[in-house]
Amino acid sequence: MSVKRLFTSESVTEGHPDKLCDQVSDGILDAVLAQDPGAHVACETCTTTGVVMVMGEMTANAQVDVEGIVRETVKNIGYDGSGDSFDYKTCAVLSAIHGQSPDIAMGVNNALENRAGGTDRYDLIGAGDQGMMFGYACRETRELMPAPITFAHELTRKLAEVRKNGKVPFILPDGKSQVTVRYDENGAPERFDAIVISTQHLDSVSLEQVREAVIEEVIYQAVPKRLLDKDTKIYVNPTGRFVIGGPQGDSGLTGRKIIVDTYGGYARHGGGAFSGKDPTKVDRTGAYYARYIAKNLVAAGLADKCELQLAYAIGVAQPVSVLVDSFGTGKLDDGKLADIVRRHFDMRPAAMIEQLDLRKPVYRQVAAYGHMGRPDLDLTWERCDKAGELAQYLK
């Protein structure tokens, strides 16, 4: 017998120090791919008071202005010196980027299958690392995403929107949201049990002003009112003050918000982050493709919720394992669903890259507010173009 339960997810704004770093790393990746779609990039960024440092490996036929990309990204986020000491004009920018290890390149550029005599062009590229990746989809929202992370992202996007359009001019770039959803006995979202928002603000405004503006212009505008009731607990800046924020208040690092990037903890996450990595890195491409598969299985009606795991060995094109878990909602058993996946989806890196068109500079736009379930973006891994083909198995 099902019981009611609570689940919580968080999101952060584009001005959060970790997200600032993700956006810098993906901004550099996009700039490189615009010049050399076949580039190999693994770019990390860290930041603290007055400093942004870019580091990592890159092998590319491209010349990019790393400092210019850093300053433009920081400026676009909103750290322009107005009301905050971190400033795109005056922060120091350090770069420590070197070439990719030839030991890694050897397996990526010439997969084990190709070395063994394979003739298929998709056998040319091996996985850029070992590891496991997960994709997930469910029927809780129109995006086929879990409700808690979907609404947490809606809140942080709205925080940025009202800051940038001047509707709430005293909000500054750093911020977080957290949403606790109560589910009914059938596992459907029933109500918001708690909403937490912490937002950086000008020193000149009171907590009461911040709270009133956030409730009226952010919460009430961003999430469905049908899920709000008199018992929903709403916390706005519960410490009472959030003036010092961004890299001045906390250090930032690429890849430190991986749960925010995917499913808010509702589904499992693999071992790697996404930002700053070119598409030969299966940490990124495998996770995107696993989401694509899971979403198409759910959209086809083969399951109401679905989690897919892929695993790879470095330098090998074919995944070493494929697992489907439909949590008892599958119209066929999970083993048969896994067979269907193998039949209809080519999970070799070169095939995934080509099918999802991943050599284009599309990554900076997903470096904040989630890589999955983005109704505001036309992402190839969010399309349900295989659903009709897969629906034949329901007959």
Short mmCIF file of C-alpha atoms in Angstrom, two decimals:
data_model
loop_
_atom_site.label_atom_id
_atom_site.label_comp_id
_atom_site.label_asym_id
_atom_site.label_seq_id
_atom_site.Cartn_x
_atom_site.Cartn_y
_atom_site.Cartn_z
CA MET A 1 0.00 0.00 0.00
CA SER A 2 1.38 3.40 -1.02
CA VAL A 3 1.89 6.11 1.56
CA LYS A 4 2.26 9.84 1.34
CA ARG A 5 5.84 11.06 1.29
CA LEU A 6 7.95 14.19 0.99
CA PHE A 7 10.83 14.86 -1.41
CA THR A 8 13.05 17.95 -1.62
CA SER A 9 15.24 19.37 -4.40
CA GLU A 10 17.24 22.57 -4.71
CA SER A 11 18.34 24.90 -7.48
CA VAL A 12 20.78 27.80 -7.57
CA THR A 13 20.84 30.98 -9.63
CA GLU A 14 23.34 31.77 -12.36
CA GLY A 15 25.14 34.03 -9.86
CA HIS A 16 25.94 31.22 -7.44
CA PRO A 17 29.77 30.84 -7.35
CA ASP A 18 29.69 27.21 -8.51
CA LYS A 19 27.31 28.04 -11.34
CA LEU A 20 29.43 31.02 -12.36
CA CYS A 21 32.28 28.53 -12.82
CA ASP A 22 30.13 26.12 -14.82
CA GLN A 23 29.13 28.94 -17.16
CA VAL A 24 32.71 30.08 -17.67
CA SER A 25 33.84 26.51 -18.44
CA ASP A 26 31.01 25.96 -20.93
CA GLY A 27 31.51 29.42 -22.42
CA ILE A 28 35.11 28.51 -23.21
CA LEU A 29 34.01 25.12 -24.58
CA ASP A 30 31.45 26.80 -26.86
CA ALA A 31 34.05 29.26 -28.16
CA VAL A 32 36.44 26.40 -28.98
CA LEU A 33 33.77 24.24 -30.66
CA ALA A 34 32.67 27.21 -32.79
CA GLN A 35 36.14 27.15 -34.36
CA ASP A 36 36.98 23.43 -34.10
CA PRO A 37 34.01 21.06 -33.70
CA GLY A 38 36.41 18.14 -33.21
CA ALA A 39 38.28 19.74 -30.30
CA HIS A 40 39.06 17.86 -27.12
CA VAL A 41 38.36 20.05 -24.10
CA ALA A 42 38.26 19.46 -20.36
CA CYS A 43 38.03 22.91 -18.82
CA GLU A 44 37.61 23.58 -15.11
CA THR A 45 37.08 26.93 -13.38
CA CYS A 46 37.41 28.05 -9.79
CA THR A 47 36.70 31.41 -8.19
CA THR A 48 36.99 33.25 -4.91
CA THR A 49 37.15 36.89 -3.83
CA GLY A 50 38.47 38.93 -6.76
CA VAL A 51 39.82 35.95 -8.74
CA VAL A 52 38.68 33.59 -11.50
CA MET A 53 41.05 30.79 -12.53
CA VAL A 54 40.59 28.58 -15.60
CA MET A 55 42.52 25.31 -15.81
CA GLY A 56 42.45 22.00 -17.62
CA GLU A 57 43.34 20.31 -20.89
CA MET A 58 42.64 21.33 -24.47
CA THR A 59 43.71 20.01 -27.86
CA ALA A 60 42.12 22.14 -30.55
CA ASN A 61 42.73 24.06 -33.73
CA ALA A 62 41.34 27.22 -32.16
CA GLN A 63 42.43 30.46 -30.57
CA VAL A 64 40.07 31.76 -27.89
CA ASP A 65 40.25 34.78 -25.62
CA VAL A 66 39.94 33.08 -22.24
CA GLU A 67 40.12 36.33 -20.28
CA GLY A 68 37.53 37.98 -22.49
CA ILE A 69 35.13 35.04 -22.10
CA VAL A 70 35.53 35.09 -18.32
CA ARG A 71 34.85 38.82 -18.05
CA GLU A 72 31.89 38.70 -20.45
CA THR A 73 30.33 35.77 -18.56
CA VAL A 74 30.77 37.43 -15.18
CA LYS A 75 29.29 40.66 -16.56
CA ASN A 76 26.27 38.94 -18.12
CA ILE A 77 25.53 37.19 -14.85
CA GLY A 78 25.33 40.59 -13.17
CA TYR A 79 28.57 41.05 -11.26
CA ASP A 80 29.22 44.55 -12.59
CA GLY A 81 30.20 46.28 -9.36
CA SER A 82 26.71 47.60 -8.64
CA GLY A 83 25.97 46.73 -5.03
CA ASP A 84 28.61 44.02 -4.85
CA SER A 85 32.39 44.10 -4.60
CA PHE A 86 32.93 41.31 -7.14
CA ASP A 87 33.29 42.99 -10.52
CA TYR A 88 33.98 41.70 -14.03
CA LYS A 89 36.16 44.75 -14.74
CA THR A 90 38.55 44.33 -11.80
CA CYS A 91 38.66 40.61 -10.96
CA ALA A 92 41.92 38.87 -11.73
CA VAL A 93 41.75 36.18 -14.44
CA LEU A 94 44.30 33.36 -14.39
CA SER A 95 44.66 30.67 -17.06
CA ALA A 96 46.45 27.32 -16.74
CA ILE A 97 45.36 25.27 -19.75
CA HIS A 98 47.59 22.67 -21.40
CA GLY A 99 47.29 19.93 -24.01
CA GLN A 100 45.39 16.70 -23.47
CA SER A 101 47.37 13.65 -22.42
CA PRO A 102 48.36 11.58 -25.48
CA ASP A 103 47.55 8.44 -23.45
CA ILE A 104 43.90 9.51 -23.31
CA ALA A 105 43.80 10.76 -26.90
CA MET A 106 45.09 7.41 -28.14
CA GLY A 107 41.93 5.60 -26.99
CA VAL A 108 39.48 8.37 -27.81
CA ASN A 109 40.69 8.86 -31.39
CA ASN A 110 41.06 5.15 -32.12
CA ALA A 111 38.61 2.95 -30.24
CA LEU A 112 39.36 -0.62 -29.24
CA GLU A 113 36.79 -1.88 -31.76
CA ASN A 114 38.54 -0.03 -34.59
CA ARG A 115 41.93 -1.34 -33.53
CA ALA A 116 40.45 -4.83 -33.61
CA GLY A 117 39.53 -4.42 -37.27
CA GLY A 118 36.11 -2.80 -37.08
CA THR A 119 34.86 -1.14 -40.25
CA ASP A 120 31.94 0.85 -38.83
CA ARG A 121 32.63 4.59 -38.67
CA TYR A 122 31.01 4.71 -35.25
CA ASP A 123 33.78 2.44 -33.98
CA LEU A 124 36.36 5.16 -34.57
CA ILE A 125 35.78 7.07 -31.34
CA GLY A 126 36.21 5.43 -27.95
CA ALA A 127 34.74 6.66 -24.68
CA GLY A 128 36.78 9.51 -23.22
CA ASP A 129 36.76 7.94 -19.78
CA GLN A 130 35.36 5.06 -17.81
CA GLY A 131 32.26 5.62 -15.74
CA MET A 132 28.52 5.22 -15.39
CA MET A 133 25.81 7.66 -16.43
CA PHE A 134 22.11 7.82 -15.63
CA GLY A 135 19.07 9.18 -17.44
CA TYR A 136 15.59 9.53 -16.00
CA ALA A 137 12.06 10.53 -16.99
CA CYS A 138 8.66 10.42 -15.31
CA ARG A 139 5.14 11.77 -15.79
CA GLU A 140 5.10 14.27 -12.91
CA THR A 141 5.46 17.33 -15.17
CA ARG A 142 4.94 18.14 -18.83
CA GLU A 143 8.73 18.09 -19.26
CA LEU A 144 8.68 14.48 -17.98
CA MET A 145 10.82 15.56 -15.03
CA PRO A 146 10.44 15.18 -11.26
CA ALA A 147 8.32 17.96 -9.78
CA PRO A 148 10.69 19.15 -7.00
CA ILE A 149 13.62 20.02 -9.29
CA THR A 150 11.33 21.44 -11.98
CA PHE A 151 9.76 23.95 -9.59
CA ALA A 152 13.05 24.71 -7.85
CA HIS A 153 14.45 25.75 -11.26
CA GLU A 154 11.35 27.82 -11.98
CA LEU A 155 11.97 29.78 -8.79
CA THR A 156 15.65 30.52 -9.48
CA ARG A 157 14.91 31.49 -13.07
CA LYS A 158 12.26 33.89 -11.80
CA LEU A 159 14.71 35.33 -9.27
CA ALA A 160 17.09 36.16 -12.11
CA GLU A 161 14.28 37.51 -14.28
CA VAL A 162 12.91 40.01 -11.75
CA ARG A 163 16.45 41.14 -10.95
CA LYS A 164 17.38 41.73 -14.57
CA ASN A 165 14.13 43.37 -15.69
CA GLY A 166 14.22 45.77 -12.73
CA LYS A 167 11.00 44.57 -11.12
CA VAL A 168 12.91 43.79 -7.92
CA PRO A 169 16.01 45.99 -8.30
CA PHE A 170 17.50 45.28 -4.89
CA ILE A 171 18.11 41.57 -5.56
CA LEU A 172 21.70 40.64 -6.43
CA PRO A 173 22.96 37.66 -8.51
CA ASP A 174 23.61 34.97 -5.88
CA GLY A 175 20.66 32.89 -4.73
CA LYS A 176 19.16 29.48 -4.03
CA SER A 177 15.78 27.81 -3.95
CA GLN A 178 14.55 24.63 -2.30
CA VAL A 179 11.21 22.93 -2.85
CA THR A 180 9.65 20.15 -0.77
CA VAL A 181 6.80 18.38 -2.56
CA ARG A 182 4.30 16.17 -0.77
CA TYR A 183 3.10 13.20 -2.82
CA ASP A 184 -0.26 11.51 -2.48
CA GLU A 185 -0.88 7.79 -2.03
CA ASN A 186 -0.62 7.23 -5.79
CA GLY A 187 2.75 8.95 -6.03
CA ALA A 188 1.44 12.13 -7.68
CA PRO A 189 2.50 15.64 -6.52
CA GLU A 190 -0.17 16.83 -4.08
CA ARG A 191 1.09 20.09 -2.57
CA PHE A 192 4.14 22.13 -1.62
CA ASP A 193 5.07 21.34 1.94
CA ALA A 194 7.90 23.90 2.07
CA ILE A 195 9.59 26.48 -0.14
CA VAL A 196 12.92 28.05 0.79
CA ILE A 197 14.51 30.96 -1.06
CA SER A 198 17.73 32.68 -0.13
CA THR A 199 18.69 35.64 -2.27
CA GLN A 200 21.54 38.11 -2.09
CA HIS A 201 20.33 41.69 -1.73
CA LEU A 202 21.45 45.28 -1.29
CA ASP A 203 22.43 46.27 2.22
CA SER A 204 19.96 49.15 2.10
CA VAL A 205 16.81 47.00 2.14
CA SER A 206 15.18 45.23 5.07
CA LEU A 207 14.34 41.55 5.42
CA GLU A 208 10.66 42.48 5.29
CA GLN A 209 11.11 44.17 1.91
CA VAL A 210 13.01 41.19 0.53
CA ARG A 211 10.46 38.72 1.86
CA GLU A 212 7.46 40.60 0.47
CA ALA A 213 9.04 41.00 -2.97
CA VAL A 214 10.15 37.38 -3.20
CA ILE A 215 6.77 36.00 -2.18
CA GLU A 216 4.75 38.27 -4.47
CA GLU A 217 7.02 38.56 -7.51
CA VAL A 218 8.84 35.23 -7.45
CA ILE A 219 6.98 32.46 -5.61
CA TYR A 220 3.43 33.42 -6.56
CA GLN A 221 4.46 34.02 -10.17
CA ALA A 222 6.71 31.00 -10.73
CA VAL A 223 4.96 27.96 -9.26
CA PRO A 224 1.39 26.61 -9.54
CA LYS A 225 -0.83 28.16 -6.91
CA ARG A 226 -2.91 24.97 -6.79
CA LEU A 227 0.02 23.33 -4.98
CA LEU A 228 0.29 26.16 -2.44
CA ASP A 229 -1.98 26.15 0.61
CA LYS A 230 -2.23 27.76 4.04
CA ASP A 231 0.04 25.10 5.51
CA THR A 232 2.87 25.55 3.02
CA LYS A 233 5.93 26.74 4.93
CA ILE A 234 7.69 29.61 3.16
CA TYR A 235 11.17 30.70 4.24
CA VAL A 236 12.86 33.72 2.65
CA ASN A 237 16.43 34.48 3.73
CA PRO A 238 15.98 32.55 6.99
CA THR A 239 19.34 33.78 8.35
CA GLY A 240 17.91 37.31 8.24
CA ARG A 241 20.57 38.81 5.97
CA PHE A 242 22.32 37.91 2.70
CA VAL A 243 24.39 40.87 1.54
CA ILE A 244 27.80 39.30 0.99
CA GLY A 245 27.43 36.76 -1.80
CA GLY A 246 28.91 35.42 -4.99
CA PRO A 247 32.64 34.69 -5.06
CA GLN A 248 33.15 37.21 -2.27
CA GLY A 249 31.01 35.16 0.08
CA ASP A 250 32.01 31.66 -0.99
CA SER A 251 34.43 29.98 -3.37
CA GLY A 252 33.13 28.36 -6.54
CA LEU A 253 34.17 25.34 -8.59
CA THR A 254 33.05 23.70 -11.84
CA GLY A 255 31.01 20.55 -11.37
CA ARG A 256 30.04 21.03 -7.75
CA LYS A 257 26.30 21.29 -8.42
CA ILE A 258 25.79 18.06 -10.36
CA ILE A 259 22.51 17.21 -8.64
CA VAL A 260 21.13 20.61 -9.60
CA ASP A 261 22.23 19.88 -13.18
CA THR A 262 20.15 16.70 -13.46
CA TYR A 263 17.20 15.43 -11.40
CA GLY A 264 17.54 17.08 -8.02
CA GLY A 265 18.47 13.83 -6.30
CA TYR A 266 15.21 12.17 -7.36
CA ALA A 267 17.13 9.83 -9.65
CA ARG A 268 20.68 8.57 -9.42
CA HIS A 269 23.67 10.44 -10.82
CA GLY A 270 26.85 9.04 -12.32
CA GLY A 271 30.38 9.84 -11.26
CA GLY A 272 31.08 12.87 -13.42
CA ALA A 273 30.10 16.48 -13.99
CA PHE A 274 29.18 17.99 -17.36
CA SER A 275 30.44 21.55 -17.78
CA GLY A 276 33.64 22.23 -19.67
CA LYS A 277 33.76 18.78 -21.29
CA ASP A 278 33.60 18.19 -25.04
CA PRO A 279 31.16 15.55 -26.34
CA THR A 280 33.70 12.73 -26.51
CA LYS A 281 33.51 12.76 -22.71
CA VAL A 282 30.82 10.21 -21.94
CA ASP A 283 30.24 11.83 -18.54
CA ARG A 284 28.34 14.42 -20.51
CA THR A 285 27.21 12.72 -23.73
CA GLY A 286 26.22 9.46 -22.04
CA ALA A 287 24.09 11.32 -19.49
CA TYR A 288 22.38 13.34 -22.23
CA TYR A 289 21.72 10.25 -24.30
CA ALA A 290 20.46 8.29 -21.29
CA ARG A 291 17.96 11.09 -20.65
CA TYR A 292 16.97 10.97 -24.33
CA ILE A 293 16.32 7.23 -24.14
CA ALA A 294 14.43 7.38 -20.84
CA LYS A 295 12.27 10.26 -22.03
CA ASN A 296 11.35 8.49 -25.25
CA LEU A 297 10.45 5.30 -23.38
CA VAL A 298 8.09 7.25 -21.10
CA ALA A 299 6.70 9.38 -23.94
CA ALA A 300 5.97 6.18 -25.87
CA GLY A 301 3.92 4.86 -22.95
CA LEU A 302 6.26 1.94 -22.25
CA ALA A 303 6.68 3.11 -18.63
CA ASP A 304 5.38 5.86 -16.34
CA LYS A 305 8.85 6.38 -14.91
CA CYS A 306 12.16 5.10 -16.17
CA GLU A 307 15.79 5.24 -15.14
CA LEU A 308 18.50 4.14 -17.56
CA GLN A 309 22.12 3.39 -16.65
CA LEU A 310 24.98 3.26 -19.16
CA ALA A 311 28.56 2.31 -18.30
CA TYR A 312 31.72 2.66 -20.39
CA ALA A 313 35.38 1.67 -20.44
CA ILE A 314 37.90 4.28 -21.60
CA GLY A 315 38.87 3.82 -25.23
CA VAL A 316 35.98 1.41 -25.95
CA ALA A 317 33.04 2.48 -28.10
CA GLN A 318 30.29 0.10 -26.97
CA PRO A 319 28.93 0.51 -23.42
CA VAL A 320 29.90 -2.31 -21.09
CA SER A 321 26.39 -2.37 -19.61
CA VAL A 322 22.86 -1.08 -20.22
CA LEU A 323 20.26 -1.22 -17.44
CA VAL A 324 16.60 -0.15 -17.47
CA ASP A 325 14.62 0.29 -14.23
CA SER A 326 10.95 1.17 -14.66
CA PHE A 327 10.19 0.89 -10.92
CA GLY A 328 7.34 -1.50 -11.62
CA THR A 329 5.60 0.88 -14.04
CA GLY A 330 6.80 -0.74 -17.26
CA LYS A 331 4.31 -2.20 -19.69
CA LEU A 332 6.99 -4.80 -20.44
CA ASP A 333 9.55 -6.21 -18.03
CA ASP A 334 12.78 -4.27 -17.62
CA GLY A 335 14.87 -6.88 -19.43
CA LYS A 336 12.70 -6.55 -22.52
CA LEU A 337 12.86 -2.76 -22.28
CA ALA A 338 16.67 -2.99 -22.20
CA ASP A 339 16.56 -5.18 -25.33
CA ILE A 340 14.38 -2.56 -27.04
CA VAL A 341 16.88 0.13 -26.08
CA ARG A 342 19.76 -1.83 -27.60
CA ARG A 343 17.74 -2.38 -30.77
CA HIS A 344 16.73 1.24 -31.34
CA PHE A 345 19.53 3.34 -29.82
CA ASP A 346 23.22 3.31 -30.78
CA MET A 347 25.09 4.15 -27.60
CA ARG A 348 28.60 4.41 -29.06
CA PRO A 349 30.06 7.92 -28.51
CA ALA A 350 30.36 8.78 -32.22
CA ALA A 351 26.76 7.72 -32.83
CA MET A 352 25.44 9.64 -29.83
CA ILE A 353 27.37 12.75 -30.86
CA GLU A 354 26.03 12.59 -34.42
CA GLN A 355 22.44 11.80 -33.50
CA LEU A 356 22.22 14.57 -30.89
CA ASP A 357 24.38 16.98 -32.94
CA LEU A 358 26.65 17.64 -29.99
CA ARG A 359 29.64 19.23 -31.72
CA LYS A 360 27.88 22.59 -31.84
CA PRO A 361 28.38 25.35 -29.24
CA VAL A 362 25.17 24.71 -27.28
CA TYR A 363 26.52 24.22 -23.76
CA ARG A 364 26.73 27.64 -22.14
CA GLN A 365 22.92 27.91 -22.17
CA VAL A 366 22.48 24.78 -20.03
CA ALA A 367 25.20 25.60 -17.51
CA ALA A 368 22.58 27.16 -15.21
CA TYR A 369 19.01 26.04 -14.38
CA GLY A 370 19.54 22.42 -15.40
CA HIS A 371 20.72 20.38 -18.37
CA MET A 372 17.52 18.32 -18.45
CA GLY A 373 13.85 19.23 -18.78
CA ARG A 374 14.35 22.68 -20.33
CA PRO A 375 11.10 23.88 -21.94
CA ASP A 376 12.79 27.19 -22.75
CA LEU A 377 15.39 25.55 -25.02
CA ASP A 378 15.26 23.27 -28.04
CA LEU A 379 17.72 20.63 -26.85
CA THR A 380 18.21 17.54 -29.00
CA TRP A 381 18.34 15.22 -26.00
CA GLU A 382 14.94 16.51 -24.88
CA ARG A 383 13.15 15.52 -28.07
CA CYS A 384 10.69 12.63 -28.17
CA ASP A 385 11.26 11.79 -31.83
CA LYS A 386 11.61 8.06 -31.13
CA ALA A 387 8.38 7.73 -29.15
CA GLY A 388 6.22 6.78 -32.12
CA GLU A 389 8.69 4.14 -33.21
CA LEU A 390 8.86 2.69 -29.70
CA ALA A 391 5.07 2.67 -29.22
CA GLN A 392 4.81 -0.31 -31.57
CA TYR A 393 5.81 -2.54 -28.64
CA LEU A 394 2.55 -1.72 -26.88
CA LYS A 395 0.57 -3.60 -29.55
#
